[in-house]
């Protein structure tokens, strides 16, 4: 079966068409500036010329129609008709407490996605628009919602409750949900497969280190803890997010700078993290270059980032009373061998983790990067959220 994976943002739509027979990507592309002047579709299919189309996309419905047109086009298309596409898998941010697994979309599912608009104000409305657009453009084709929050649904109560009055959980569902769930789910299972680990008992820590960064602990692929919380702000130091912080800092800055809580949260989400500390950039490559050139705060930013990752690894090893494997993934985790090496060498000797420099010199494909005498296996495994969504979609439509 061929499955279309859609990731809708408020003004963009990313897609991949995956042939599930061999899990190959038949085509992928992007619609940008939906609802804004200057909309553009970029479509790439291996073995064919890239296709670009600048045309008005007043809404997601038009964008979805253009995607199906591109996929079925005689010149740059990859299928003869939309009938060849079996189902559509949608990345959806938030399901609150109500949905705990990927699910075939029906009216009730759409209602829940809508109910969670205030938990995912930037993403959920766009995700729903994408689903509704598909229902309009290809009626009858099954739509599957794959939520970023479902990995966090297996967390035990001691991990997901915040230690605040429980009335806020009852009234508003305030708890730890965790994000990057599709990635943590995919990479933890890939770690078990690739590393030949016990599928029921393997204790795995996944470090998803990208511009947004989070870390998870899982046993047999089931989430035990994860560092992002009610929103993606909690946990690791990220490109522009502060991660963990004393909540009183919000009050202090708001009072002294005469800012609203929303404005301070905006600073913590968009102007903090590696960018805020270094004053240079949110991109790790820029910060690393500045640090090499002697910029002290750029060096501090990188060290603080690594230190926070290491502290979480330590605490998750304790949370699981042991760890069999640690896996690095996402932009920094997959590409930055120096960061991987420093985290392991500076901080993880106490659990007997040892990196192998030659194995660590890897990119683009899954690899064991620890030495043979390491007590914990360390891996680099590329994440693939689209494939994870396609696999769940296939499983559900074939069920
Ligand atoms: P997101 O999906 O959260 O936007 P990615 O997982 O794509 O993020 O990761 C983006 C980050 O990966 C950027 O901050 C970039 O600096 C970092 N990155 C990519 N390649 C390298 C590299 N070779 N060395 C260090 N950092 C890198």
Tab-separated table of C-alpha atoms and ligand atoms in Angstrom:
chain	number	residue	atom	x	y	z
A	1	UNK	CA	0.000	0.000	0.000
A	2	UNK	CA	1.098	3.580	-0.649
A	3	UNK	CA	0.555	5.997	2.200
A	4	UNK	CA	0.582	9.768	2.154
A	5	UNK	CA	1.965	11.383	5.289
A	6	UNK	CA	0.939	14.971	5.982
A	7	UNK	CA	2.422	17.366	8.504
A	8	UNK	CA	0.366	20.550	8.485
A	9	UNK	CA	1.506	23.790	10.078
A	10	UNK	CA	-0.483	26.989	10.206
A	11	UNK	CA	0.888	28.210	6.868
A	12	UNK	CA	2.757	25.171	5.585
A	13	UNK	CA	2.200	21.552	4.686
A	14	UNK	CA	4.914	18.927	4.360
A	15	UNK	CA	4.165	15.621	2.694
A	16	UNK	CA	5.747	12.299	1.821
A	17	UNK	CA	4.301	9.466	-0.207
A	18	UNK	CA	5.707	6.184	1.086
A	19	UNK	CA	5.472	2.786	-0.593
A	20	UNK	CA	4.971	0.461	2.350
A	21	UNK	CA	6.136	-2.559	0.419
A	22	UNK	CA	9.750	-1.495	0.844
A	23	UNK	CA	9.185	1.678	2.918
A	24	UNK	CA	10.724	3.783	0.170
A	25	UNK	CA	9.860	7.457	-0.304
A	26	UNK	CA	8.211	7.863	-3.708
A	27	UNK	CA	7.856	11.627	-3.473
A	28	UNK	CA	8.055	14.391	-0.940
A	29	UNK	CA	7.347	18.063	-0.895
A	30	UNK	CA	6.279	21.213	0.789
A	31	UNK	CA	3.545	23.835	0.389
A	32	UNK	CA	4.636	27.147	1.863
A	33	UNK	CA	2.834	30.385	2.621
A	34	UNK	CA	-0.669	28.885	2.647
A	35	UNK	CA	-3.120	31.748	3.170
A	36	UNK	CA	-0.392	34.308	2.524
A	37	UNK	CA	0.679	35.953	-0.704
A	38	UNK	CA	3.477	34.130	-2.551
A	39	UNK	CA	2.350	30.519	-1.934
A	40	UNK	CA	4.606	27.869	-3.423
A	41	UNK	CA	4.673	24.102	-3.826
A	42	UNK	CA	7.989	22.268	-4.090
A	43	UNK	CA	7.789	18.615	-5.119
A	44	UNK	CA	10.611	16.094	-5.407
A	45	UNK	CA	10.467	12.539	-6.661
A	46	UNK	CA	13.621	10.418	-7.030
A	47	UNK	CA	14.551	9.973	-10.697
A	48	UNK	CA	12.342	12.851	-11.852
A	49	UNK	CA	12.941	16.559	-12.266
A	50	UNK	CA	12.042	18.654	-9.232
A	51	UNK	CA	8.788	20.538	-9.692
A	52	UNK	CA	7.975	23.989	-8.341
A	53	UNK	CA	4.674	25.779	-8.626
A	54	UNK	CA	3.928	29.295	-7.495
A	55	UNK	CA	0.178	29.690	-7.303
A	56	UNK	CA	-2.418	31.025	-4.896
A	57	UNK	CA	-3.172	28.726	-1.915
A	58	UNK	CA	-5.855	30.561	0.028
A	59	UNK	CA	-6.395	27.618	2.371
A	60	UNK	CA	-5.230	24.092	3.253
A	61	UNK	CA	-7.936	22.597	0.996
A	62	UNK	CA	-6.349	24.156	-2.070
A	63	UNK	CA	-2.879	23.091	-0.926
A	64	UNK	CA	-3.993	19.470	-0.437
A	65	UNK	CA	-5.600	19.466	-3.890
A	66	UNK	CA	-2.307	20.685	-5.378
A	67	UNK	CA	-0.411	17.931	-3.568
A	68	UNK	CA	-2.680	15.249	-5.069
A	69	UNK	CA	-2.322	16.928	-8.487
A	70	UNK	CA	1.477	16.863	-8.166
A	71	UNK	CA	1.478	13.215	-7.078
A	72	UNK	CA	-0.687	12.165	-10.061
A	73	UNK	CA	0.852	14.469	-12.692
A	74	UNK	CA	1.968	12.744	-15.902
A	75	UNK	CA	5.451	14.312	-15.820
A	76	UNK	CA	6.565	14.589	-12.199
A	77	UNK	CA	3.894	12.448	-10.519
A	78	UNK	CA	4.491	9.005	-9.060
A	79	UNK	CA	1.022	7.402	-9.180
A	80	UNK	CA	-1.509	7.192	-12.008
A	81	UNK	CA	-4.482	8.029	-9.832
A	82	UNK	CA	-5.325	8.825	-6.220
A	83	UNK	CA	-6.874	5.332	-6.004
A	84	UNK	CA	-3.323	3.998	-5.636
A	85	UNK	CA	-2.978	5.886	-2.347
A	86	UNK	CA	-4.469	3.710	0.376
A	87	UNK	CA	-4.643	6.123	3.293
A	88	UNK	CA	-3.374	9.374	4.727
A	89	UNK	CA	-1.441	9.598	7.982
A	90	UNK	CA	-1.549	12.964	9.748
A	91	UNK	CA	0.888	14.236	12.286
A	92	UNK	CA	-1.203	15.770	15.074
A	93	UNK	CA	0.334	17.484	18.075
A	94	UNK	CA	-2.019	17.075	20.994
A	95	UNK	CA	-4.694	14.626	22.044
A	96	UNK	CA	-4.829	15.678	25.677
A	97	UNK	CA	-5.660	12.728	27.954
A	98	UNK	CA	-8.418	11.449	25.738
A	99	UNK	CA	-6.594	9.502	23.026
A	100	UNK	CA	-3.742	7.247	23.979
A	101	UNK	CA	-2.851	5.706	20.611
A	102	UNK	CA	-2.819	6.487	16.913
A	103	UNK	CA	-6.363	6.294	15.617
A	104	UNK	CA	-8.501	6.297	12.463
A	105	UNK	CA	-10.144	9.714	12.249
A	106	UNK	CA	-13.893	10.029	12.767
A	107	UNK	CA	-16.059	12.874	14.030
A	108	UNK	CA	-15.251	12.115	17.672
A	109	UNK	CA	-11.502	12.222	16.981
A	110	UNK	CA	-11.877	15.559	15.213
A	111	UNK	CA	-13.861	16.900	18.178
A	112	UNK	CA	-11.059	15.868	20.541
A	113	UNK	CA	-8.402	17.493	18.347
A	114	UNK	CA	-10.533	20.660	18.500
A	115	UNK	CA	-10.988	20.399	22.277
A	116	UNK	CA	-7.186	20.373	22.570
A	117	UNK	CA	-6.675	23.655	20.678
A	118	UNK	CA	-5.710	25.432	23.885
A	119	UNK	CA	-3.115	22.732	24.707
A	120	UNK	CA	-1.555	23.017	21.234
A	121	UNK	CA	-2.600	26.431	19.959
A	122	UNK	CA	-0.002	26.641	17.192
A	123	UNK	CA	-0.372	23.135	15.805
A	124	UNK	CA	-3.752	21.525	16.532
A	125	UNK	CA	-5.859	23.961	14.460
A	126	UNK	CA	-3.576	23.455	11.442
A	127	UNK	CA	-3.547	19.675	11.939
A	128	UNK	CA	-7.343	19.638	11.906
A	129	UNK	CA	-7.428	21.826	8.790
A	130	UNK	CA	-5.228	19.245	7.051
A	131	UNK	CA	-7.576	16.396	7.975
A	132	UNK	CA	-10.656	18.309	6.870
A	133	UNK	CA	-8.967	19.280	3.619
A	134	UNK	CA	-8.278	15.604	2.846
A	135	UNK	CA	-11.859	14.663	3.669
A	136	UNK	CA	-12.975	17.269	1.135
A	137	UNK	CA	-10.459	16.578	-1.626
A	138	UNK	CA	-10.381	12.752	-1.443
A	139	UNK	CA	-13.644	11.774	0.282
A	140	UNK	CA	-13.771	8.269	1.675
A	141	UNK	CA	-9.992	7.844	1.896
A	142	UNK	CA	-9.095	6.793	5.467
A	143	UNK	CA	-7.321	9.416	7.551
A	144	UNK	CA	-5.246	8.340	10.537
A	145	UNK	CA	-4.126	10.714	13.297
A	146	UNK	CA	-0.727	10.014	14.862
A	147	UNK	CA	-0.264	12.156	17.948
A	148	UNK	CA	2.938	13.540	19.393
A	149	UNK	CA	1.522	12.999	22.873
A	150	UNK	CA	0.758	9.279	22.824
A	151	UNK	CA	4.286	8.149	23.807
A	152	UNK	CA	3.722	10.045	27.077
A	153	UNK	CA	0.449	8.242	27.737
A	154	UNK	CA	2.172	5.167	29.163
A	155	UNK	CA	4.029	7.194	31.783
A	156	UNK	CA	3.204	6.167	35.361
A	157	UNK	CA	1.355	8.637	37.595
A	158	UNK	CA	4.510	9.449	39.550
A	159	UNK	CA	6.083	10.680	36.301
A	160	UNK	CA	3.222	12.559	34.711
A	161	UNK	CA	1.640	14.422	37.640
A	162	UNK	CA	3.011	17.858	38.487
A	163	UNK	CA	3.206	18.380	42.230
A	164	UNK	CA	0.541	21.087	42.211
A	165	UNK	CA	-3.060	20.836	43.481
A	166	UNK	CA	-4.725	18.033	41.531
A	167	UNK	CA	-7.736	20.213	40.771
A	168	UNK	CA	-5.736	21.629	37.842
A	169	UNK	CA	-5.281	18.150	36.441
A	170	UNK	CA	-8.971	17.424	36.902
A	171	UNK	CA	-10.133	20.730	35.427
A	172	UNK	CA	-7.630	21.345	32.649
A	173	UNK	CA	-5.642	18.156	32.152
A	174	UNK	CA	-2.442	19.827	33.338
A	175	UNK	CA	0.163	17.049	33.414
A	176	UNK	CA	3.297	15.979	31.625
A	177	UNK	CA	2.442	14.904	28.085
A	178	UNK	CA	5.833	15.015	26.403
A	179	UNK	CA	6.409	15.843	22.746
A	180	UNK	CA	8.537	14.404	19.935
A	181	UNK	CA	6.557	11.303	20.931
A	182	UNK	CA	6.515	9.882	17.414
A	183	UNK	CA	10.294	10.170	17.306
A	184	UNK	CA	10.850	8.695	20.778
A	185	UNK	CA	8.543	5.820	19.958
A	186	UNK	CA	10.228	5.140	16.615
A	187	UNK	CA	13.814	5.496	17.828
A	188	UNK	CA	13.331	3.470	21.005
A	189	UNK	CA	11.853	0.580	18.992
A	190	UNK	CA	14.564	0.909	16.325
A	191	UNK	CA	17.175	0.799	19.102
A	192	UNK	CA	15.733	-2.492	20.350
A	193	UNK	CA	15.657	-3.930	16.809
A	194	UNK	CA	19.020	-2.634	15.658
A	195	UNK	CA	20.758	-3.427	18.935
A	196	UNK	CA	19.145	-6.845	19.245
A	197	UNK	CA	17.903	-5.979	22.725
A	198	UNK	CA	15.194	-7.686	24.768
A	199	UNK	CA	11.922	-6.424	23.232
A	200	UNK	CA	10.119	-6.608	26.593
A	201	UNK	CA	12.757	-5.472	29.057
A	202	UNK	CA	15.298	-3.264	27.289
A	203	UNK	CA	15.896	-0.034	29.199
A	204	UNK	CA	16.535	2.645	26.605
A	205	UNK	CA	17.238	6.361	26.839
A	206	UNK	CA	16.647	8.321	23.616
A	207	UNK	CA	18.234	11.759	23.285
A	208	UNK	CA	16.351	13.649	20.558
A	209	UNK	CA	18.708	16.589	20.164
A	210	UNK	CA	17.581	19.020	17.491
A	211	UNK	CA	16.527	22.620	17.535
A	212	UNK	CA	13.778	21.363	19.808
A	213	UNK	CA	15.321	18.805	22.153
A	214	UNK	CA	13.904	16.199	24.482
A	215	UNK	CA	14.925	12.975	26.128
A	216	UNK	CA	12.961	9.891	27.051
A	217	UNK	CA	13.254	6.736	29.100
A	218	UNK	CA	11.444	3.612	27.981
A	219	UNK	CA	11.297	-0.044	28.917
A	220	UNK	CA	10.524	-2.431	26.065
A	221	UNK	CA	9.643	0.599	23.935
A	222	UNK	CA	6.996	1.867	26.399
A	223	UNK	CA	7.493	5.387	27.728
A	224	UNK	CA	8.535	5.598	31.380
A	225	UNK	CA	9.480	9.273	31.453
A	226	UNK	CA	10.080	12.123	29.056
A	227	UNK	CA	11.515	15.586	29.496
A	228	UNK	CA	8.993	17.838	27.767
A	229	UNK	CA	5.918	18.594	29.810
A	230	UNK	CA	2.536	20.235	29.363
A	231	UNK	CA	4.207	22.105	26.522
A	232	UNK	CA	7.543	21.599	24.735
A	233	UNK	CA	9.189	24.219	26.969
A	234	UNK	CA	10.264	21.893	29.773
A	235	UNK	CA	13.393	19.804	29.998
A	236	UNK	CA	16.590	20.197	28.019
A	237	UNK	CA	18.188	23.450	26.940
A	238	UNK	CA	17.144	23.847	23.289
A	239	UNK	CA	17.925	26.098	20.342
A	240	UNK	CA	15.666	28.879	21.639
A	241	UNK	CA	13.893	27.341	24.664
A	242	UNK	CA	15.175	27.568	28.225
A	243	UNK	CA	14.043	24.094	29.270
A	244	UNK	CA	13.694	23.572	33.053
A	245	UNK	CA	13.530	26.789	34.994
A	246	UNK	CA	12.317	27.977	38.405
A	247	UNK	CA	8.752	29.190	37.709
A	248	UNK	CA	9.437	32.197	39.944
A	249	UNK	CA	11.782	33.543	37.239
A	250	UNK	CA	8.657	34.262	35.182
A	251	UNK	CA	7.163	36.360	37.972
A	252	UNK	CA	10.442	38.166	38.612
A	253	UNK	CA	11.039	39.156	34.972
A	254	UNK	CA	7.347	40.073	34.483
A	255	UNK	CA	7.396	42.386	37.516
A	256	UNK	CA	10.722	44.029	36.780
A	257	UNK	CA	10.355	44.405	33.022
A	258	UNK	CA	6.613	45.204	33.184
A	259	UNK	CA	5.795	42.279	30.909
A	260	UNK	CA	2.799	39.968	30.864
A	261	UNK	CA	3.166	36.244	31.634
A	262	UNK	CA	2.581	35.552	27.911
A	263	UNK	CA	5.407	37.903	26.984
A	264	UNK	CA	7.839	36.247	29.406
A	265	UNK	CA	6.819	32.804	28.136
A	266	UNK	CA	7.539	34.049	24.638
A	267	UNK	CA	11.058	34.964	25.780
A	268	UNK	CA	11.513	31.525	27.355
A	269	UNK	CA	10.294	29.801	24.186
A	270	UNK	CA	11.847	31.916	21.471
A	271	UNK	CA	14.776	33.914	22.818
A	272	UNK	CA	16.354	31.636	25.380
A	273	UNK	CA	18.234	28.348	25.265
A	274	UNK	CA	21.460	28.204	23.316
A	275	UNK	CA	20.484	31.446	21.546
A	276	UNK	CA	19.786	33.328	24.759
A	277	UNK	CA	22.927	32.124	26.513
A	278	UNK	CA	25.341	32.546	23.623
A	279	UNK	CA	23.785	35.663	22.103
A	280	UNK	CA	25.012	34.206	18.793
A	281	UNK	CA	22.454	31.853	17.247
A	282	UNK	CA	20.070	28.980	17.888
A	283	UNK	CA	21.951	26.894	15.326
A	284	UNK	CA	24.519	24.699	17.021
A	285	UNK	CA	26.936	25.018	14.103
A	286	UNK	CA	27.098	28.806	14.530
A	287	UNK	CA	27.505	28.498	18.277
A	288	UNK	CA	30.266	25.896	17.914
A	289	UNK	CA	32.113	28.161	15.465
A	290	UNK	CA	31.813	31.131	17.825
A	291	UNK	CA	33.071	29.000	20.721
A	292	UNK	CA	36.075	27.890	18.653
A	293	UNK	CA	36.804	31.548	17.950
A	294	UNK	CA	36.948	32.224	21.686
A	295	UNK	CA	33.418	33.481	22.444
A	296	UNK	CA	33.103	32.613	26.130
A	297	UNK	CA	29.289	32.579	26.377
A	298	UNK	CA	29.040	30.442	23.246
A	299	UNK	CA	31.267	27.921	25.055
A	300	UNK	CA	29.120	28.179	28.182
A	301	UNK	CA	25.957	27.598	26.108
A	302	UNK	CA	27.374	24.399	24.605
A	303	UNK	CA	28.615	23.156	27.958
A	304	UNK	CA	25.282	23.926	29.636
A	305	UNK	CA	23.459	22.064	26.857
A	306	UNK	CA	25.629	18.963	27.286
A	307	UNK	CA	25.464	19.172	31.075
A	308	UNK	CA	21.648	19.225	31.032
A	309	UNK	CA	21.514	16.224	28.668
A	310	UNK	CA	23.898	14.318	30.954
A	311	UNK	CA	21.876	15.168	34.067
A	312	UNK	CA	18.740	13.795	32.413
A	313	UNK	CA	20.537	10.626	31.327
A	314	UNK	CA	21.685	10.157	34.924
A	315	UNK	CA	18.220	10.731	36.327
A	316	UNK	CA	16.575	8.416	33.782
A	317	UNK	CA	19.111	5.686	34.511
A	318	UNK	CA	17.977	6.022	38.144
A	319	UNK	CA	14.287	6.179	37.135
A	320	UNK	CA	14.634	2.808	35.373
A	321	UNK	CA	17.099	1.419	37.907
A	322	UNK	CA	19.516	0.795	35.044
A	323	UNK	CA	20.038	1.466	31.369
A	324	UNK	CA	20.921	-0.892	28.515
A	325	UNK	CA	21.210	1.584	25.674
A	326	UNK	CA	21.485	5.297	25.021
A	327	UNK	CA	20.601	6.525	21.532
A	328	UNK	CA	21.318	9.897	19.961
A	329	UNK	CA	19.015	11.210	17.236
A	330	UNK	CA	17.755	14.385	15.413
A	331	UNK	CA	19.821	17.251	13.916
A	332	UNK	CA	22.502	17.546	16.604
A	333	UNK	CA	22.295	13.954	17.821
A	334	UNK	CA	22.731	12.559	14.311
A	335	UNK	CA	25.331	14.977	12.957
A	336	UNK	CA	27.404	16.307	15.799
A	337	UNK	CA	29.907	13.648	16.791
A	338	UNK	CA	31.815	16.030	19.074
A	339	UNK	CA	28.734	16.689	21.206
A	340	UNK	CA	28.001	12.944	21.458
A	341	UNK	CA	31.587	12.230	22.474
A	342	UNK	CA	31.740	15.005	25.046
A	343	UNK	CA	28.468	14.026	26.729
A	344	UNK	CA	29.644	10.425	27.071
A	345	UNK	CA	33.261	11.098	28.010
A	346	UNK	CA	32.693	13.963	30.430
A	347	UNK	CA	29.714	12.561	32.309
A	348	UNK	CA	28.797	8.952	31.659
A	349	UNK	CA	31.882	7.101	32.882
A	350	UNK	CA	30.008	6.362	36.122
A	351	UNK	CA	27.679	3.978	34.302
A	352	UNK	CA	30.551	2.437	32.386
A	353	UNK	CA	29.618	4.085	29.049
A	354	UNK	CA	32.520	4.374	26.598
A	355	UNK	CA	32.492	5.820	23.112
A	356	UNK	CA	34.534	4.417	20.197
A	357	UNK	CA	35.934	7.307	18.141
A	358	UNK	CA	36.012	5.414	14.879
A	359	UNK	CA	32.448	4.116	15.245
A	360	UNK	CA	31.309	7.566	16.357
A	361	UNK	CA	32.534	9.022	13.043
A	362	UNK	CA	29.233	8.180	11.386
A	363	UNK	CA	26.401	9.990	9.664
A	364	UNK	CA	23.151	9.127	7.918
A	365	UNK	CA	22.772	5.535	9.027
A	366	UNK	CA	22.163	3.677	12.270
A	367	UNK	CA	25.359	2.682	14.064
A	368	UNK	CA	26.676	1.365	17.343
A	369	UNK	CA	29.090	4.027	18.557
A	370	UNK	CA	30.196	2.599	21.902
A	371	UNK	CA	33.303	0.481	22.390
A	372	UNK	CA	33.104	-3.263	22.933
A	373	UNK	CA	33.923	-2.899	26.621
A	374	UNK	CA	31.241	-0.250	27.226
A	375	UNK	CA	28.741	-1.391	29.878
A	376	UNK	CA	25.964	0.521	28.120
A	377	UNK	CA	25.418	0.319	24.378
A	378	UNK	CA	25.400	3.709	22.688
A	379	UNK	CA	23.803	4.214	19.284
A	380	UNK	CA	23.241	6.889	16.699
A	381	UNK	CA	19.950	6.161	14.961
A	382	UNK	CA	18.365	8.632	12.508
A	383	UNK	CA	14.811	9.478	13.436
A	384	UNK	CA	12.102	9.141	10.782
A	385	UNK	CA	8.806	10.522	11.991
A	386	UNK	CA	7.166	10.232	8.556
A	387	UNK	CA	7.913	6.518	8.362
A	388	UNK	CA	6.640	6.053	11.909
A	389	UNK	CA	3.372	7.775	10.955
A	390	UNK	CA	3.095	5.695	7.778
A	391	UNK	CA	3.659	2.447	9.705
A	392	UNK	CA	0.934	3.289	12.235
A	393	UNK	CA	-1.402	4.308	9.413
A	394	UNK	CA	-0.847	1.035	7.584
A	395	UNK	CA	-1.367	-0.995	10.754
A	396	UNK	CA	-4.658	0.741	11.493
A	397	UNK	CA	-6.160	0.673	8.006
A	398	UNK	CA	-5.229	-2.978	7.547
A	399	UNK	CA	-6.675	-3.947	10.933
B	1	LIG	P1	14.004	20.596	14.436
B	1	LIG	O1	13.354	19.424	13.725
B	1	LIG	O2	13.705	20.672	15.883
B	1	LIG	O3	13.889	21.909	13.720
B	1	LIG	P2	16.491	19.272	13.699
B	1	LIG	O4	16.356	17.936	14.307
B	1	LIG	O5	16.377	19.403	12.226
B	1	LIG	O6	15.562	20.315	14.437
B	1	LIG	O7	17.909	19.850	14.149
B	1	LIG	C1	18.324	21.127	13.804
B	1	LIG	C2	19.605	21.442	14.554
B	1	LIG	O8	20.589	20.463	14.181
B	1	LIG	C3	20.167	22.807	14.244
B	1	LIG	O9	20.308	23.557	15.422
B	1	LIG	C4	21.524	22.509	13.646
B	1	LIG	O10	22.479	23.360	14.153
B	1	LIG	C5	21.844	21.136	14.164
B	1	LIG	N1	22.812	20.489	13.280
B	1	LIG	C6	22.641	20.004	12.040
B	1	LIG	N2	23.816	19.545	11.542
B	1	LIG	C7	24.756	19.748	12.483
B	1	LIG	C8	26.171	19.496	12.596
B	1	LIG	N3	26.847	18.947	11.621
B	1	LIG	N4	26.785	19.856	13.726
B	1	LIG	C9	26.102	20.423	14.742
B	1	LIG	N5	24.793	20.689	14.702
B	1	LIG	C10	24.120	20.358	13.597
